[in-house]
Coordinates of C-alpha atoms in Angstrom, one line a residue:
M1 CA 15.1 -8.0 4.3
N2 CA 18.2 -5.8 4.4
D3 CA 21.1 -8.1 5.2
V4 CA 22.8 -5.5 7.4
S5 CA 19.8 -4.2 9.2
Q6 CA 21.3 -5.3 12.5
R7 CA 24.6 -3.5 11.8
T8 CA 25.4 -0.6 14.2
P9 CA 26.2 2.0 13.1
P10 CA 25.2 2.0 9.4
A11 CA 28.1 2.2 6.9
W12 CA 27.7 5.8 6.0
S13 CA 31.3 6.2 5.1
A14 CA 30.8 3.5 2.4
V15 CA 27.7 5.4 1.1
F16 CA 29.9 8.5 0.9
S17 CA 32.5 6.6 -1.1
M18 CA 29.8 5.5 -3.6
T19 CA 28.7 9.2 -3.8
L20 CA 32.3 10.0 -4.8
G21 CA 32.2 7.3 -7.4
V22 CA 28.9 8.6 -8.9
F23 CA 30.3 12.1 -9.0
G24 CA 33.4 10.9 -10.9
L25 CA 31.3 8.7 -13.3
V26 CA 28.7 11.4 -14.2
T27 CA 31.4 14.1 -14.5
A28 CA 33.3 12.0 -17.0
E29 CA 30.1 11.1 -18.9
F30 CA 29.3 14.7 -19.6
L31 CA 32.7 16.3 -19.9
P32 CA 32.8 15.9 -23.8
V33 CA 29.7 18.1 -24.0
S34 CA 31.7 21.1 -22.7
L35 CA 34.9 20.1 -24.5
L36 CA 33.6 19.0 -27.9
T37 CA 35.1 21.8 -30.0
P38 CA 38.7 21.5 -28.8
M39 CA 38.6 17.7 -28.7
A40 CA 37.4 17.6 -32.4
A41 CA 40.1 20.2 -33.4
D42 CA 42.9 18.3 -31.7
L43 CA 41.9 14.9 -33.0
A44 CA 41.2 16.3 -36.5
I45 CA 37.6 15.0 -36.6
T46 CA 34.2 16.7 -36.9
E47 CA 32.3 17.8 -33.8
G48 CA 29.6 15.4 -34.8
M49 CA 32.1 12.5 -34.6
A50 CA 33.4 13.7 -31.3
G51 CA 29.9 13.8 -30.0
Q52 CA 29.7 10.0 -30.6
A53 CA 31.9 9.8 -27.5
V54 CA 28.8 10.5 -25.4
T55 CA 26.6 8.2 -27.6
A56 CA 29.1 5.3 -27.2
T57 CA 29.1 5.6 -23.4
A58 CA 25.3 5.6 -23.2
A59 CA 24.9 2.6 -25.6
V60 CA 27.4 0.5 -23.7
A61 CA 25.9 1.5 -20.3
L62 CA 22.5 0.2 -21.5
V63 CA 23.9 -3.2 -22.6
T64 CA 26.1 -3.5 -19.4
S65 CA 23.1 -2.8 -17.2
L66 CA 21.3 -5.8 -18.5
L67 CA 24.3 -8.2 -18.5
I68 CA 26.5 -7.2 -15.6
T69 CA 24.6 -8.8 -12.7
A70 CA 24.6 -12.3 -14.3
A71 CA 28.2 -11.9 -15.6
T72 CA 29.6 -11.1 -12.1
R73 CA 27.2 -13.3 -10.1
R74 CA 30.0 -15.3 -8.4
I75 CA 32.2 -12.2 -7.5
D76 CA 32.2 -10.3 -4.2
R77 CA 30.3 -7.1 -4.8
R78 CA 33.1 -5.1 -3.1
Y79 CA 35.5 -6.1 -5.8
V80 CA 33.0 -5.5 -8.6
L81 CA 32.4 -1.9 -7.4
L82 CA 36.1 -1.3 -7.1
A83 CA 36.6 -2.6 -10.6
F84 CA 34.1 -0.1 -11.9
S85 CA 36.0 2.7 -10.2
G86 CA 39.3 1.3 -11.7
L87 CA 37.7 1.4 -15.1
L88 CA 36.7 5.1 -14.5
V89 CA 40.4 5.9 -14.0
I90 CA 41.6 3.9 -17.0
S91 CA 38.9 5.5 -19.2
N92 CA 39.9 9.0 -18.3
L93 CA 43.5 8.3 -18.9
L94 CA 42.8 6.7 -22.3
V95 CA 40.8 9.7 -23.4
A96 CA 43.4 12.2 -22.0
Y97 CA 46.2 10.6 -24.1
A98 CA 44.0 9.5 -27.0
P99 CA 46.0 10.1 -30.3
N100 CA 42.9 9.3 -32.5
M101 CA 39.2 8.6 -32.6
P102 CA 39.4 4.8 -32.0
S103 CA 41.5 5.4 -28.8
L104 CA 39.0 7.9 -27.6
L105 CA 36.0 5.6 -28.2
L106 CA 37.8 2.8 -26.4
G107 CA 38.1 5.0 -23.3
R108 CA 34.5 5.9 -23.6
V109 CA 33.4 2.3 -24.0
L110 CA 35.2 1.4 -20.7
L111 CA 33.4 4.3 -19.1
G112 CA 30.1 2.9 -20.3
V113 CA 30.8 -0.4 -18.7
A114 CA 31.6 1.3 -15.4
L115 CA 28.6 3.6 -15.6
G116 CA 26.1 0.9 -16.4
G117 CA 27.5 -1.5 -13.9
F118 CA 27.8 1.0 -11.0
W119 CA 24.2 2.2 -11.4
T120 CA 22.8 -1.3 -11.7
M121 CA 24.3 -2.3 -8.4
S122 CA 23.8 1.0 -6.5
A123 CA 20.4 0.4 -4.9
A124 CA 21.2 -3.2 -4.0
T125 CA 24.5 -2.1 -2.4
V126 CA 22.8 0.6 -0.4
M127 CA 20.4 -2.0 1.0
R128 CA 23.4 -3.8 2.4
L129 CA 25.1 -0.7 3.9
V130 CA 22.3 0.9 5.9
P131 CA 19.1 -0.2 7.7
E132 CA 15.9 -0.4 5.6
D133 CA 14.4 2.9 7.0
S134 CA 17.6 4.8 6.0
V135 CA 17.6 3.6 2.4
P136 CA 15.9 6.7 1.0
R137 CA 18.3 9.0 2.8
A138 CA 21.3 7.0 1.6
L139 CA 20.0 7.0 -2.0
S140 CA 19.5 10.8 -1.9
M141 CA 23.1 11.2 -0.7
I142 CA 24.3 9.1 -3.7
F143 CA 22.2 11.0 -6.2
S144 CA 23.4 14.3 -4.8
G145 CA 26.7 13.2 -6.6
V146 CA 24.8 13.3 -9.9
S147 CA 23.5 16.8 -9.2
V148 CA 26.9 18.2 -8.2
A149 CA 28.5 16.6 -11.3
T150 CA 25.8 18.1 -13.5
I151 CA 26.6 21.5 -12.0
V152 CA 30.4 21.0 -12.3
A153 CA 30.9 19.1 -15.6
A154 CA 29.7 21.6 -18.1
P155 CA 30.8 25.0 -16.8
M156 CA 34.0 23.9 -15.0
G157 CA 35.0 21.6 -17.9
S158 CA 34.6 24.5 -20.4
F159 CA 36.4 27.0 -18.1
F160 CA 39.4 24.8 -17.3
G161 CA 39.5 23.5 -20.8
E162 CA 40.3 27.0 -22.0
I163 CA 43.1 27.4 -19.4
I164 CA 44.8 24.1 -19.2
G165 CA 43.5 22.2 -22.3
W166 CA 40.9 19.5 -22.6
R167 CA 43.4 16.6 -22.1
N168 CA 44.4 18.0 -18.6
V169 CA 40.7 18.2 -17.7
F170 CA 40.4 14.5 -18.2
L171 CA 43.5 13.9 -16.2
I172 CA 41.9 15.8 -13.3
A173 CA 38.8 13.6 -13.8
A174 CA 41.1 10.6 -13.5
L175 CA 42.4 11.9 -10.2
F176 CA 38.8 12.2 -8.9
G177 CA 38.3 8.6 -10.0
A178 CA 41.4 7.5 -8.2
L179 CA 40.2 9.3 -5.0
A180 CA 36.9 7.5 -5.2
F181 CA 38.7 4.1 -5.7
L182 CA 40.9 4.7 -2.6
V183 CA 38.0 5.8 -0.4
Q184 CA 35.9 2.8 -1.6
L185 CA 38.9 0.5 -0.9
A186 CA 39.0 1.8 2.7
T187 CA 35.3 1.8 3.4
L188 CA 33.4 -0.8 1.3
P189 CA 32.8 -4.1 3.3
R190 CA 32.8 -7.5 1.8
M191 CA 29.5 -8.3 0.2
A192 CA 28.6 -11.8 -0.9
P193 CA 27.5 -12.2 -4.5
N194 CA 24.1 -13.6 -5.6
A195 CA 25.1 -16.7 -7.4
R196 CA 21.4 -17.5 -8.2
T197 CA 21.2 -14.6 -10.6
R198 CA 21.1 -15.4 -14.3
L199 CA 19.9 -13.7 -17.5
K200 CA 16.5 -15.3 -17.2
T201 CA 16.1 -13.6 -13.8
L202 CA 15.6 -10.3 -15.7
F203 CA 12.5 -11.7 -17.4
E204 CA 11.3 -13.3 -14.2
V205 CA 11.6 -9.9 -12.3
L206 CA 9.9 -8.1 -15.2
Q207 CA 6.9 -10.4 -14.9
R208 CA 6.2 -9.7 -11.3
P209 CA 3.2 -7.6 -10.3
M210 CA 3.6 -3.8 -10.9
V211 CA 7.3 -4.1 -12.0
G212 CA 6.6 -3.8 -15.8
L213 CA 4.2 -0.8 -15.2
G214 CA 6.7 0.8 -12.9
M215 CA 9.5 0.5 -15.4
L216 CA 7.2 2.0 -18.1
A217 CA 6.2 4.9 -15.8
A218 CA 9.9 5.6 -14.9
A219 CA 10.9 5.5 -18.6
M220 CA 8.1 8.0 -19.4
I221 CA 9.3 10.4 -16.7
F222 CA 12.9 10.3 -17.8
A223 CA 11.9 10.6 -21.5
G224 CA 9.8 13.6 -20.7
H225 CA 12.5 15.2 -18.7
F226 CA 15.3 14.7 -21.2
A227 CA 13.2 16.0 -24.1
F228 CA 12.7 19.1 -22.0
F229 CA 16.3 19.4 -20.8
T230 CA 17.9 18.7 -24.2
Y231 CA 16.1 21.7 -25.7
I232 CA 16.2 24.1 -22.8
R233 CA 18.9 26.3 -24.3
P234 CA 17.0 27.0 -27.6
F235 CA 13.9 27.7 -25.5
L236 CA 15.8 30.3 -23.5
E237 CA 17.3 31.8 -26.6
T238 CA 14.1 32.0 -28.8
V239 CA 11.3 32.3 -26.2
T240 CA 12.7 33.7 -23.0
R241 CA 15.2 35.7 -25.1
V242 CA 18.0 36.0 -22.5
D243 CA 21.7 36.7 -23.2
V244 CA 24.5 34.3 -22.3
N245 CA 24.8 35.5 -18.8
G246 CA 21.1 35.2 -18.2
M247 CA 21.1 31.7 -19.6
S248 CA 24.0 30.6 -17.4
S249 CA 22.2 32.0 -14.4
I250 CA 19.0 30.2 -15.1
L251 CA 20.8 26.9 -15.8
L252 CA 22.8 27.3 -12.6
G253 CA 19.5 27.8 -10.7
F254 CA 18.2 24.6 -12.3
G255 CA 21.3 22.7 -11.1
L256 CA 21.3 24.1 -7.6
A257 CA 17.5 23.3 -7.3
N258 CA 18.1 19.8 -8.6
F259 CA 20.8 19.3 -5.9
L260 CA 18.3 20.4 -3.2
G261 CA 15.7 18.2 -4.7
T262 CA 17.7 15.0 -4.1
F263 CA 17.7 15.7 -0.4
L264 CA 14.0 16.8 -0.5
G265 CA 13.3 13.4 -2.2
G266 CA 14.9 11.5 0.7
F267 CA 12.9 13.5 3.2
M268 CA 9.6 13.0 1.4
L269 CA 10.1 9.3 0.6
E270 CA 10.6 8.4 4.2
R271 CA 7.1 9.8 4.8
N272 CA 5.1 8.9 1.7
M273 CA 6.8 7.2 -1.3
R274 CA 3.6 6.9 -3.4
L275 CA 2.6 10.5 -3.0
T276 CA 6.1 11.6 -4.0
Q277 CA 6.1 9.4 -7.1
I278 CA 2.8 10.9 -8.3
V279 CA 3.2 14.6 -7.3
M280 CA 6.7 15.2 -8.8
P281 CA 6.1 14.1 -12.4
A282 CA 2.7 15.9 -12.2
T283 CA 4.5 19.0 -11.1
M284 CA 7.0 18.7 -13.9
G285 CA 4.2 18.2 -16.4
I286 CA 2.3 21.3 -15.2
L287 CA 5.5 23.3 -15.4
G288 CA 6.3 22.1 -18.9
L289 CA 2.8 23.1 -20.1
G290 CA 3.2 26.4 -18.2
L291 CA 6.5 27.2 -19.9
A292 CA 5.0 26.4 -23.3
G293 CA 1.9 28.5 -22.6
V294 CA 3.2 31.6 -20.8
G295 CA 6.9 31.4 -21.3
G296 CA 8.7 34.6 -22.3
V297 CA 9.1 36.4 -19.0
P298 CA 12.7 35.8 -17.8
L299 CA 12.0 35.9 -14.1
L300 CA 8.9 33.6 -14.3
D301 CA 10.7 31.2 -16.7
A302 CA 13.7 31.1 -14.3
M303 CA 11.4 30.2 -11.4
M304 CA 9.5 27.5 -13.3
I305 CA 12.8 25.9 -14.6
A306 CA 14.2 25.9 -11.0
L307 CA 11.1 24.3 -9.7
W308 CA 11.3 21.7 -12.5
G309 CA 14.9 21.0 -11.4
M310 CA 13.9 20.5 -7.8
A311 CA 11.1 18.2 -8.7
F312 CA 13.3 16.1 -11.0
G313 CA 15.9 15.9 -8.2
T314 CA 13.5 13.6 -6.3
V315 CA 12.8 11.3 -9.2
P316 CA 15.9 9.1 -9.3
V317 CA 15.8 8.7 -5.6
A318 CA 12.1 7.8 -5.7
W319 CA 12.4 5.1 -8.3
S320 CA 15.5 3.6 -6.7
T321 CA 13.7 3.5 -3.4
W322 CA 10.6 1.9 -5.1
L323 CA 12.9 -0.7 -6.6
T324 CA 14.4 -1.7 -3.2
R325 CA 10.9 -2.1 -1.7
T326 CA 9.3 -3.8 -4.7
V327 CA 12.0 -6.3 -5.6
P328 CA 14.1 -6.5 -2.4
D329 CA 15.3 -10.1 -3.2
E330 CA 16.5 -9.3 -6.7
A331 CA 17.4 -5.6 -6.4
E332 CA 20.5 -6.0 -8.7
S333 CA 18.5 -7.5 -11.6
A334 CA 15.7 -4.9 -11.1
G335 CA 18.4 -2.2 -11.0
G336 CA 19.7 -3.4 -14.3
L337 CA 16.2 -3.2 -15.8
L338 CA 15.7 0.3 -14.4
V339 CA 19.0 1.6 -15.7
A340 CA 18.3 0.1 -19.1
A341 CA 14.8 1.7 -19.2
I342 CA 16.3 5.1 -18.2
Q343 CA 19.1 4.9 -20.8
F344 CA 16.6 4.1 -23.5
A345 CA 14.3 6.9 -22.3
I346 CA 17.2 9.4 -22.4
A347 CA 18.0 8.4 -25.9
S348 CA 14.4 8.3 -27.2
G349 CA 13.4 11.5 -25.3
A350 CA 16.2 13.5 -26.9
A351 CA 15.6 11.9 -30.4
V352 CA 11.9 12.3 -30.5
G353 CA 12.3 15.8 -29.0
G354 CA 14.5 16.7 -31.9
L355 CA 11.8 15.7 -34.4
I356 CA 9.2 17.7 -32.5
F357 CA 11.7 20.7 -32.3
D358 CA 12.2 20.7 -36.1
A359 CA 8.4 20.7 -36.6
G360 CA 7.2 23.0 -33.8
G361 CA 10.2 24.5 -32.1
A362 CA 11.0 24.5 -28.4
I363 CA 7.4 25.3 -27.3
G364 CA 6.2 22.2 -29.1
V365 CA 8.8 20.1 -27.3
F366 CA 7.7 21.5 -23.9
M367 CA 4.1 20.8 -24.6
V368 CA 4.7 17.2 -25.5
S369 CA 7.1 16.8 -22.6
G370 CA 4.6 18.1 -20.2
S371 CA 1.9 15.9 -21.6
V372 CA 4.0 12.8 -21.3
L373 CA 4.9 13.6 -17.7
L374 CA 1.2 14.1 -16.8
L375 CA 0.4 10.7 -18.4
A376 CA 3.1 9.1 -16.3
A377 CA 1.6 10.6 -13.1
L378 CA -1.8 9.2 -14.1
L379 CA -0.3 5.8 -14.8
I380 CA 1.3 5.7 -11.4
L381 CA -2.0 7.0 -9.8
F382 CA -4.3 4.4 -11.4
G383 CA -2.0 1.6 -12.6
I384 CA 0.5 1.1 -9.8
K385 CA -1.0 0.0 -6.5
A386 CA 0.1 1.6 -3.2
Q387 CA 1.5 -1.6 -1.9
T388 CA 4.8 -2.9 -3.3
A389 CA 4.9 -6.1 -5.3
A390 CA 5.5 -9.2 -3.3
A391 CA 8.8 -10.8 -3.7
T392 CA 8.6 -14.3 -5.1

């Protein structure tokens, strides 16, 4: 049961403060993608080495997601979340002033801790801030921060990097982190820790009915998506054959549709969570196969890619909502498992997608991606019951 279900009004200002935190974290996570060349040149390293800044963050986030709940089980959740936002600021400052690769990696490791920890506790925290029937809407609000960050980080990072330098871009990111910290300090209520949580709780949660299959289905969806998303640029270059301006427009359309999808997800989930979980990966799968089969017409490709973005916008909201309803008594531990599954799926989707790309090009990646997504939809349809798992 939501422990603030009787609170009036719901703590929407605190939800907004978490949205700011998510925006700051995801922006910082992906900034190196748009600033890789100047970062490498300034630090006298290869672009491949500079790219490890992203890898280090993801790897640490995965480990943190599994350990953070037990490690902080006796600490007020308000202070834990504030600590993550503090780490975001420190991380960006370390990167901005990094004289060498080790300093850069240290900053990115701290970001990984903040990223993995914040995501792990996000769903459980939302359950404490708003009534149960408002959880999907609150989660869609938080995940809108991801969509905005996706739109902003790459194009704006690259644009401002050319004007003011990559280090100043990270200083601006640090200011966003400081703003999130201050708003959270003003709005987050005290939230008692769950002292019962230990590492073995992760295994106990995973053994509950439907939880393991749910994690597998979520991982398949994210793997399918990131195999697609990682190789969308070469698809647009070699199959759609658009110029840089056309590519930027299509990717902007994807980002805007993804942003709208987060709010569409909240609306749909309040009405039928199971239908949303099935229809959206199925839609993405059909679109992936459609792009592989009839791709090459710029307008049609742009429409299908935008629809993909909208469909995927609902996915993080859907699975976080599923988590709060399936494991309400251990939402933090379940959140850690979900974050770990997603991080693993992102890494494996991109890696396997690379092997397929080398063998069969972007069309081969999209065919496999679409097939995996359709299999995920079938797994949800036939393997995961409509009712949520009972808490034990």
